[in-house]
Short mmCIF file of the C-alpha atoms (twelve columns), coordinates in Angstrom:
data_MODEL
# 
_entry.id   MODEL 
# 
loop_
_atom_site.group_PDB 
_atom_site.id 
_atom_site.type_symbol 
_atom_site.label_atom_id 
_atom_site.label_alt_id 
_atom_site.label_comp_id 
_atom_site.label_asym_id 
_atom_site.label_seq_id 
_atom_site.Cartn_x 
_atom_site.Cartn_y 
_atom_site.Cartn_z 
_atom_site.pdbx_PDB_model_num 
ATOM 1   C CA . UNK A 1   -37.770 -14.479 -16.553 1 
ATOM 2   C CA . UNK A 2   -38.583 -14.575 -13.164 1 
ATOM 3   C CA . UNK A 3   -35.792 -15.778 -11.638 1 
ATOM 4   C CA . UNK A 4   -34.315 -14.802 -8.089  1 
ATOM 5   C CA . UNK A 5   -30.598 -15.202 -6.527  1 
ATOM 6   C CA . UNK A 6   -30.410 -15.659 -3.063  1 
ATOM 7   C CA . UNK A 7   -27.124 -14.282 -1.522  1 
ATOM 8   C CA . UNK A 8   -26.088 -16.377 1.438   1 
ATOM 9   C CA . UNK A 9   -25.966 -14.737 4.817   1 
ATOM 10  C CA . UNK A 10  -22.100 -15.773 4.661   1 
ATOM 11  C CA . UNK A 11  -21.731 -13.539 1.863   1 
ATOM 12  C CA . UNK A 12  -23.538 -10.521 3.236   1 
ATOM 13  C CA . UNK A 13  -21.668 -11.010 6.342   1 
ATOM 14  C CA . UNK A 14  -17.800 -11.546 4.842   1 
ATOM 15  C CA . UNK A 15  -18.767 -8.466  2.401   1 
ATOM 16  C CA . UNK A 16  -19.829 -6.237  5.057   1 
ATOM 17  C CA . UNK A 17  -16.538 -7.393  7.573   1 
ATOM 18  C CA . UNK A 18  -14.132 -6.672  4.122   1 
ATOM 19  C CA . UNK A 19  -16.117 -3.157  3.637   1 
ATOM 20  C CA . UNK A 20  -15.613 -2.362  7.573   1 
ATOM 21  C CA . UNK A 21  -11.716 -3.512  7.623   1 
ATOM 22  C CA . UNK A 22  -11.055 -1.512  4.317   1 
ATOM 23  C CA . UNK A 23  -13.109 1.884   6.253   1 
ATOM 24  C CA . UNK A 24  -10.679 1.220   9.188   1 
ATOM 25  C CA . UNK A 25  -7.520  0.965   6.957   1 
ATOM 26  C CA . UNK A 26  -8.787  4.306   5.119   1 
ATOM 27  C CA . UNK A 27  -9.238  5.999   8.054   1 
ATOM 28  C CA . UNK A 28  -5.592  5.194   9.741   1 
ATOM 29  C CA . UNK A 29  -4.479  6.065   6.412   1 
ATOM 30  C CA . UNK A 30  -6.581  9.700   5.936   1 
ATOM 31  C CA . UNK A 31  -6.005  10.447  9.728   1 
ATOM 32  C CA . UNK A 32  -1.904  9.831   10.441  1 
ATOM 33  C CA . UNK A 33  -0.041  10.068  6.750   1 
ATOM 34  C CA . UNK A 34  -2.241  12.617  5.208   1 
ATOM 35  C CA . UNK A 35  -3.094  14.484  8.621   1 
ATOM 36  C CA . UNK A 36  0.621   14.151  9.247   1 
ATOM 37  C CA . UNK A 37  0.758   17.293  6.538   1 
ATOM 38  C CA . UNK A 38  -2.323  18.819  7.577   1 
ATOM 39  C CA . UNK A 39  -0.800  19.223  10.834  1 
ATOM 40  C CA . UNK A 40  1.853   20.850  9.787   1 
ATOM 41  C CA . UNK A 41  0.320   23.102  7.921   1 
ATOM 42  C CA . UNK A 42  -2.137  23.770  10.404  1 
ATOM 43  C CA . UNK A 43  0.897   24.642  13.165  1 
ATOM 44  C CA . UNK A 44  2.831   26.627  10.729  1 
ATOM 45  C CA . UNK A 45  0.437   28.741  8.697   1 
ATOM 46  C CA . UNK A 46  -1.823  31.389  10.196  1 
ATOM 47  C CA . UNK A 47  -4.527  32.579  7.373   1 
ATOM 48  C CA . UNK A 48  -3.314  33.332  3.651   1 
ATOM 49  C CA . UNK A 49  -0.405  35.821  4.675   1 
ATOM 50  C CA . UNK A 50  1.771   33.427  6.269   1 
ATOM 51  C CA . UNK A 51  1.082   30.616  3.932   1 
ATOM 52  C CA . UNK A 52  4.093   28.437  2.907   1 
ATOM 53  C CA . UNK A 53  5.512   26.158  -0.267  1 
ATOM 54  C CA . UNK A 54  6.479   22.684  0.722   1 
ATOM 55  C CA . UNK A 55  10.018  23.344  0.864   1 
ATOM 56  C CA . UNK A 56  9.011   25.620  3.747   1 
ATOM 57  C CA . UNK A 57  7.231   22.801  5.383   1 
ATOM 58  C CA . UNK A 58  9.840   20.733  5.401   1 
ATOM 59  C CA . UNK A 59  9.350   18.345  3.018   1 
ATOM 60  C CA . UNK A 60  11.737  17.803  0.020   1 
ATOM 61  C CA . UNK A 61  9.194   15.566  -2.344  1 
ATOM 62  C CA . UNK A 62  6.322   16.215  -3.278  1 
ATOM 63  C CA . UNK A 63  4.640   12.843  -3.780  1 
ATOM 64  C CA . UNK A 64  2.223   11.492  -6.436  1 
ATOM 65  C CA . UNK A 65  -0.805  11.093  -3.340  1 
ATOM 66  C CA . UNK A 66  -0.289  14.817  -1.844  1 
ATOM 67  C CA . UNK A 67  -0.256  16.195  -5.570  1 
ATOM 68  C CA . UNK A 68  -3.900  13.951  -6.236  1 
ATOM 69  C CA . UNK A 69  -5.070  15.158  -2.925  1 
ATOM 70  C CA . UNK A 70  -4.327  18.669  -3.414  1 
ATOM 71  C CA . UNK A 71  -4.976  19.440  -6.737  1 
ATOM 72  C CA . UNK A 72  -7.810  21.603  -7.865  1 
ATOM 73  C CA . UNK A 73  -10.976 20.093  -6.782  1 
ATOM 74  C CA . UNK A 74  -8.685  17.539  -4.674  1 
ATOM 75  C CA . UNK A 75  -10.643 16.212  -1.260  1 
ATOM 76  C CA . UNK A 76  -7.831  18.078  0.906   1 
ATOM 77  C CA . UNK A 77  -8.939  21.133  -0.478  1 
ATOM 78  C CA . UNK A 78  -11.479 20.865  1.496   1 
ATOM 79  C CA . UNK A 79  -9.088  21.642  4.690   1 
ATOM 80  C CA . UNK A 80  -5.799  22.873  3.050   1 
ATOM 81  C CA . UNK A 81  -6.049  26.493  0.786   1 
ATOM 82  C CA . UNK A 82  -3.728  28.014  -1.549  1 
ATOM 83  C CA . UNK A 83  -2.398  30.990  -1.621  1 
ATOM 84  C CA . UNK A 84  -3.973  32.258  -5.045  1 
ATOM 85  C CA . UNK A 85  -6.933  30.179  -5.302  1 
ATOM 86  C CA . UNK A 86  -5.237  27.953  -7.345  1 
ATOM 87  C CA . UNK A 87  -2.255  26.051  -7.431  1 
ATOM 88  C CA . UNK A 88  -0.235  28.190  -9.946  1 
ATOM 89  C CA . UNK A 89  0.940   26.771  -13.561 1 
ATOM 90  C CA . UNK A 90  4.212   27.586  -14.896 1 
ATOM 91  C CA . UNK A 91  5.624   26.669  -18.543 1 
ATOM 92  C CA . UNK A 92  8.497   24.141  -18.675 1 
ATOM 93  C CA . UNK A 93  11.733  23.610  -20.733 1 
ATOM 94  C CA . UNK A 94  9.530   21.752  -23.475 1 
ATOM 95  C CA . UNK A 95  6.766   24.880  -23.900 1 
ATOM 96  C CA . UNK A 96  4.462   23.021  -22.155 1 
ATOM 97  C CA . UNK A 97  2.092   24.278  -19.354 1 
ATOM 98  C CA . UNK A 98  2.190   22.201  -15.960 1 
ATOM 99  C CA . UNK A 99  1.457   22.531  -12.004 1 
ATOM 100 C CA . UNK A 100 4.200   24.434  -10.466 1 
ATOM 101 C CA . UNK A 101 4.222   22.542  -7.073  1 
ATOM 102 C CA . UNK A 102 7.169   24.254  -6.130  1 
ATOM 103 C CA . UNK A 103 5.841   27.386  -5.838  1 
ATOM 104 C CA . UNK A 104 2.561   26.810  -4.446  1 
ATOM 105 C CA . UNK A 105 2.114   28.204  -1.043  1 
ATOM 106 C CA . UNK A 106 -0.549  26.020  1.054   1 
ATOM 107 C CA . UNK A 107 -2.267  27.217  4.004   1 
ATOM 108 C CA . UNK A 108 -5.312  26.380  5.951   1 
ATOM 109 C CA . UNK A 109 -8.064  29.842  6.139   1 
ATOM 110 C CA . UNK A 110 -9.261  30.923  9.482   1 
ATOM 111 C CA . UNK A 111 -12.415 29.441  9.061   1 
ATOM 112 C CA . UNK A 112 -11.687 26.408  8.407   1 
ATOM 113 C CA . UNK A 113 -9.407  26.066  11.163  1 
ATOM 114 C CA . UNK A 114 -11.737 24.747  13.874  1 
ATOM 115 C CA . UNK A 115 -12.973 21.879  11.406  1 
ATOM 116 C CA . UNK A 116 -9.884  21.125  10.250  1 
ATOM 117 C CA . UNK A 117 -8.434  20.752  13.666  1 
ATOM 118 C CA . UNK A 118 -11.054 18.844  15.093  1 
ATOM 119 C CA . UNK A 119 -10.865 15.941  11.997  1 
ATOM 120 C CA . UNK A 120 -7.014  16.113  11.579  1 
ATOM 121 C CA . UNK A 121 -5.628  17.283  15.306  1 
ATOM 122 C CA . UNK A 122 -4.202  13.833  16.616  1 
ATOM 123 C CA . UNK A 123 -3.143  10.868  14.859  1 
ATOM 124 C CA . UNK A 124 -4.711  7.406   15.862  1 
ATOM 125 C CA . UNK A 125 -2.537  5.084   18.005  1 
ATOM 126 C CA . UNK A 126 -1.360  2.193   15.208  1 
ATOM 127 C CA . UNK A 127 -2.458  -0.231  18.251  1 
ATOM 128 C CA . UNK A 128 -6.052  0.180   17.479  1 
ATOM 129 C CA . UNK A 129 -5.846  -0.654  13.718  1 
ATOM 130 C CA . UNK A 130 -4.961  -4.514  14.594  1 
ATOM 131 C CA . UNK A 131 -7.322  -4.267  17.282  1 
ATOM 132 C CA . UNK A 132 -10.271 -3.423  15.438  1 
ATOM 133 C CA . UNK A 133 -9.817  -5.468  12.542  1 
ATOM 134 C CA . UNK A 134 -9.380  -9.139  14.677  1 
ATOM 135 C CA . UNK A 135 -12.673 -7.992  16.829  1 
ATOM 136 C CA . UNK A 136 -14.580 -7.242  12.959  1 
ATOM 137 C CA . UNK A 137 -13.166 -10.520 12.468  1 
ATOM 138 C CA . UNK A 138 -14.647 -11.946 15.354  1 
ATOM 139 C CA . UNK A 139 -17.773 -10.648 15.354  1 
ATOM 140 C CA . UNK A 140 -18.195 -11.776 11.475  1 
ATOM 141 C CA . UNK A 141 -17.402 -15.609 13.090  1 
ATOM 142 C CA . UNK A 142 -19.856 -15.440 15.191  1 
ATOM 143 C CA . UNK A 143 -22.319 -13.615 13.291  1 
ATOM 144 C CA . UNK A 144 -22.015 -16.242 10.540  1 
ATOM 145 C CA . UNK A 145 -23.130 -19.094 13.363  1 
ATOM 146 C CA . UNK A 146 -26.017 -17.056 15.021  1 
ATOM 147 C CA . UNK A 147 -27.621 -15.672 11.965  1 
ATOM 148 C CA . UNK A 148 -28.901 -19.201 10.637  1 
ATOM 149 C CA . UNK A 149 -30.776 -18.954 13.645  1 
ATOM 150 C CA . UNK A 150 -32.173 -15.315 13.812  1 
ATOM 151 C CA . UNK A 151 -33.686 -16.586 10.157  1 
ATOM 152 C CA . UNK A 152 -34.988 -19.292 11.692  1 
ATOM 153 C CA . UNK A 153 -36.562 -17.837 14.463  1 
ATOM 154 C CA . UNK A 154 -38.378 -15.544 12.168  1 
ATOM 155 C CA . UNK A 155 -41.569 -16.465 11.509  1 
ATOM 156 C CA . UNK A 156 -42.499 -14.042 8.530   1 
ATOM 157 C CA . UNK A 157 -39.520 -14.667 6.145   1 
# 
């Protein structure tokens, strides 16, 4: 039961471009949709007395990915406070209790201002996206013709 699997270097190399493309998509993603709110509340809000609902920010829905994000223990949180502590729960018509997202006020706290500004102030250009992913691309070409002879070269492997 001694067996061993050797992983191609293609494999490694592919893997690793997928992982990097998929961290560049994330970040576009985290930095102009989601920041696009951040920002907003960061312009609008001033500590926890001038916090504000979403209708206040301007936006009509409140959609499935800012509810995840900003729930309880959400990875916004992190940036974005609410009024309260915690995102208030209100019973509805069938006697059941649920998040009342409607009444929620968000702000971000003075402290966190700074931080939050620096990660979410300006959006990235859409132009670098495409940009990045071709050169990972490229690089991964290449790298998958070179590396056969890096492991070559190496006399100790």
């Amino acid at each position: 039961m001694d067996a061993v699997y050797a992983v191609s270097t293609n494999v490694i190399i592919w893997s690793i471009c997928i992982g990097v493309n998929l961290g560049f998509i994330y970040n576009y993603i985290n930095k102009n949709l989601i920041g696009a709110f951040v920002r907003r509340v960061l312009d609008e809000t001033h500590g926890e007395d001038s916090a504000k609902t979403m209708s206040e920010l301007g936006y009509k829905k409140f959609g499935f990915f800012k509810k995840v994000l900003l729930k309880d223990g959400g990875s916004l949180r992190r940036y974005v406070s609410v009024a309260g502590g915690k995102i208030p729960r209100a019973t509805n018509e069938e006697g059941v209790e649920a998040i009342d997202w409607d009444s929620a006020r968000f702000y971000v706290s003075l402290e966190q201002r700074e931080k939050t500004h620096l990660s979410y102030s300006k959006p990235n250009k859409w132009i670098f996206l495409p940009i990045f992913m071709v050169l990972s691309v490229l690089i991964s070409i290449a790298m998958t013709y070179i590396m056969p002879f890096f492991i070559e070269a190496l006399p100790f492997i």
